[in-house]
Coordinates of C-alpha atoms in Angstrom, one line a residue:
X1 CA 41.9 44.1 17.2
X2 CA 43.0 41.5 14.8
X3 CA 45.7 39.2 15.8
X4 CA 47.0 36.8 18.6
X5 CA 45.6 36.6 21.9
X6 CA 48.5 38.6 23.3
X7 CA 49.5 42.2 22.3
X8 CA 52.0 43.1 20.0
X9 CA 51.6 39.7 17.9
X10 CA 51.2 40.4 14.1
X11 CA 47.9 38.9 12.6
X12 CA 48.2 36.5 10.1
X13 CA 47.8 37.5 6.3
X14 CA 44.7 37.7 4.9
X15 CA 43.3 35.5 7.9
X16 CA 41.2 36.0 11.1
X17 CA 42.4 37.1 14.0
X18 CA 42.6 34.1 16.7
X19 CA 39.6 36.3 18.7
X20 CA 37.4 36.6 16.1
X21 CA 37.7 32.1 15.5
X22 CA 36.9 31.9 19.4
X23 CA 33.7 34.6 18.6
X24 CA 32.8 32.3 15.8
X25 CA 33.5 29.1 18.0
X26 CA 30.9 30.6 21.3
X27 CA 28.6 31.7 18.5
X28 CA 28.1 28.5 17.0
X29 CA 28.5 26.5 20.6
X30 CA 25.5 29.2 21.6
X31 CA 23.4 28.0 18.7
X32 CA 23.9 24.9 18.8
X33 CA 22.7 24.4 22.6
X34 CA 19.3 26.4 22.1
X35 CA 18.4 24.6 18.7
X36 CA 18.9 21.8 15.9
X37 CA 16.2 22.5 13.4
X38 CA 18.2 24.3 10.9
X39 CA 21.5 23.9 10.1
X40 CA 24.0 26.0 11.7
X41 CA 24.8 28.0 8.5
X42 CA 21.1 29.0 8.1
X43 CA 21.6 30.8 11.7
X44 CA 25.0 32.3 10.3
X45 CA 23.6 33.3 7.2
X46 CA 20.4 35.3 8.9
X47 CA 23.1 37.2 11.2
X48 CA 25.0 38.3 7.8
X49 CA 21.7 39.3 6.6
X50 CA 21.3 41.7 9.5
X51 CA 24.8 43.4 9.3
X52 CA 24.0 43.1 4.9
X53 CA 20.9 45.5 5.5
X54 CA 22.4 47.8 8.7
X55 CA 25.4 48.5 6.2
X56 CA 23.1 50.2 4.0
X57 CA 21.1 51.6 6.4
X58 CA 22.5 55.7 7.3
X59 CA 22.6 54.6 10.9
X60 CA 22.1 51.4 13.0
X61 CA 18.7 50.8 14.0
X62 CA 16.2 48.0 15.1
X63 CA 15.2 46.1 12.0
X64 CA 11.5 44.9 11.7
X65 CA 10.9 41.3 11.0
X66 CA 9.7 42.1 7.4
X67 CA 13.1 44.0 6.6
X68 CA 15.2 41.1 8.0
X69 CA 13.0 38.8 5.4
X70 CA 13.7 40.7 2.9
X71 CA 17.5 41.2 3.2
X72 CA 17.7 37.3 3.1
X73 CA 16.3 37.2 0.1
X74 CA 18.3 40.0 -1.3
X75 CA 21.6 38.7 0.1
X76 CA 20.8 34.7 -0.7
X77 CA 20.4 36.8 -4.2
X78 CA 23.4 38.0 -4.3
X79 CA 25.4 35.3 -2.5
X80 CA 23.9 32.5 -4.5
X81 CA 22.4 33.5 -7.6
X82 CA 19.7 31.6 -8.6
X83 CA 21.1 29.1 -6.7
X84 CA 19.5 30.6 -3.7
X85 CA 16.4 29.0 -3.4
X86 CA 18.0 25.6 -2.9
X87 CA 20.7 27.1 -0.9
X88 CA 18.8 28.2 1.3
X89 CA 16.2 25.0 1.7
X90 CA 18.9 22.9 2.2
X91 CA 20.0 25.1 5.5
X92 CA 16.2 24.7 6.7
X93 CA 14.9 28.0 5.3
X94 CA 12.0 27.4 3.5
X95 CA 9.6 30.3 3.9
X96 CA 9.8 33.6 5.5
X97 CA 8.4 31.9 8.7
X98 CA 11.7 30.0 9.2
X99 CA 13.5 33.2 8.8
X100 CA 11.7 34.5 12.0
X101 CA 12.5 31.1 13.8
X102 CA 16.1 31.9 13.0
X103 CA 15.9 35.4 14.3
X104 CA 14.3 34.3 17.6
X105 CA 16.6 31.2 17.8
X106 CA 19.1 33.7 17.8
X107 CA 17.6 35.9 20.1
X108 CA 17.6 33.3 22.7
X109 CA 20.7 32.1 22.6
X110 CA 21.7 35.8 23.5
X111 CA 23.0 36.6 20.0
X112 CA 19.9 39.1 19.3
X113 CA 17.7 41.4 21.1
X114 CA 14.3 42.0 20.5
X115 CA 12.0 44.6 21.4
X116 CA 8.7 44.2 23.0
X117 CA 6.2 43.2 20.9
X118 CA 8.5 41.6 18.5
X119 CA 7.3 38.3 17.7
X120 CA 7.9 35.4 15.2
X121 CA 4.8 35.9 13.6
X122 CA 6.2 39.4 12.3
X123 CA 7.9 36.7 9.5
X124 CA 4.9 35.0 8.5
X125 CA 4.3 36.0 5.3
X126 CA 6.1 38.5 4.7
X127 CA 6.2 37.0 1.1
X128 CA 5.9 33.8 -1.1
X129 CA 9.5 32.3 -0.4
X130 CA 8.7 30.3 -3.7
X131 CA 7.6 33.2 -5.7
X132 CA 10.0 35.7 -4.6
X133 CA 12.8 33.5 -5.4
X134 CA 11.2 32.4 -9.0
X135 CA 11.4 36.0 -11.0
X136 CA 13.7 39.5 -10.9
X137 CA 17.3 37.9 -10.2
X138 CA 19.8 40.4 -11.6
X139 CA 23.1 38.9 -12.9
X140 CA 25.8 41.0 -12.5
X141 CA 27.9 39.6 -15.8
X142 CA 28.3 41.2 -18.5
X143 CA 25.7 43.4 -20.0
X144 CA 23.9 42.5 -16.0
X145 CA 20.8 42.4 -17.9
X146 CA 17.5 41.0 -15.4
X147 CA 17.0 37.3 -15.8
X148 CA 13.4 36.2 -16.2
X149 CA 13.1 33.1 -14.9

């Protein structure tokens, strides 16, 4: 429900509901307790990941640390262009590795679950964080023609 905290309050145009800021608020709180070695968006941006690569899934499902590497790179793609690379340092991600921390950052703060047998060492290596960032970045302009950086 989108809206004020009591019933029948309109929601504001075009903004979030006063629920989903208090979400937002205990999410960050809970992150910011278990952890300070990325930046809070880095945490943020991993969780839209997630809900980036469930959305295309055909049904919800337990992602494997490899998936969740790659739909960083293919939303910090997206999101940031070829921007991403830098983006993405700045926040503390620097190789597929500090994706995983993320992940299990999350998970203990309660914001994740894992499976047994997941580990962080599922991200390590997934893929060259400098290489995969370096070549294949589709702009979506005109013509979208692929980029060869």
């Amino acid at each position: 429900r989108r809206g004020g905290a009591r019933p029948g309050l309109p929601a504001l145009p075009g903004g979030p509901g006063v629920n989903d800021l208090t979400f937002v608020a205990d999410v960050l709180t809970r992150i910011r307790s278990r952890s300070d070695q990325f930046d809070e968006r880095a945490y943020l941006f991993v969780l839209g990941a997630i809900e980036y690569v469930q959305a295309r899934l055909p049904a919800r499902r337990h992602l494997a640390g490899a998936e969740v590497a790659w739909a960083c790179r293919d939303l910090a793609w997206e999101q940031f262009g070829l921007l991403a690379p830098a983006v993405l340092s700045h926040w503390g991600i620097t190789s597929t590795t500090s994706v995983g921390r993320v992940v299990f950052a999350l998970v203990e703060a309660g914001l994740l679950v894992a499976q047994p047998g997941d580990s962080v060492d599922d991200f390590t290596e997934v893929y060259d964080f400098a290489q995969a960032f370096r070549s294949g970045y589709v702009w979506n302009g005109s013509g979208a023609k692929q980029l060869e950086t």
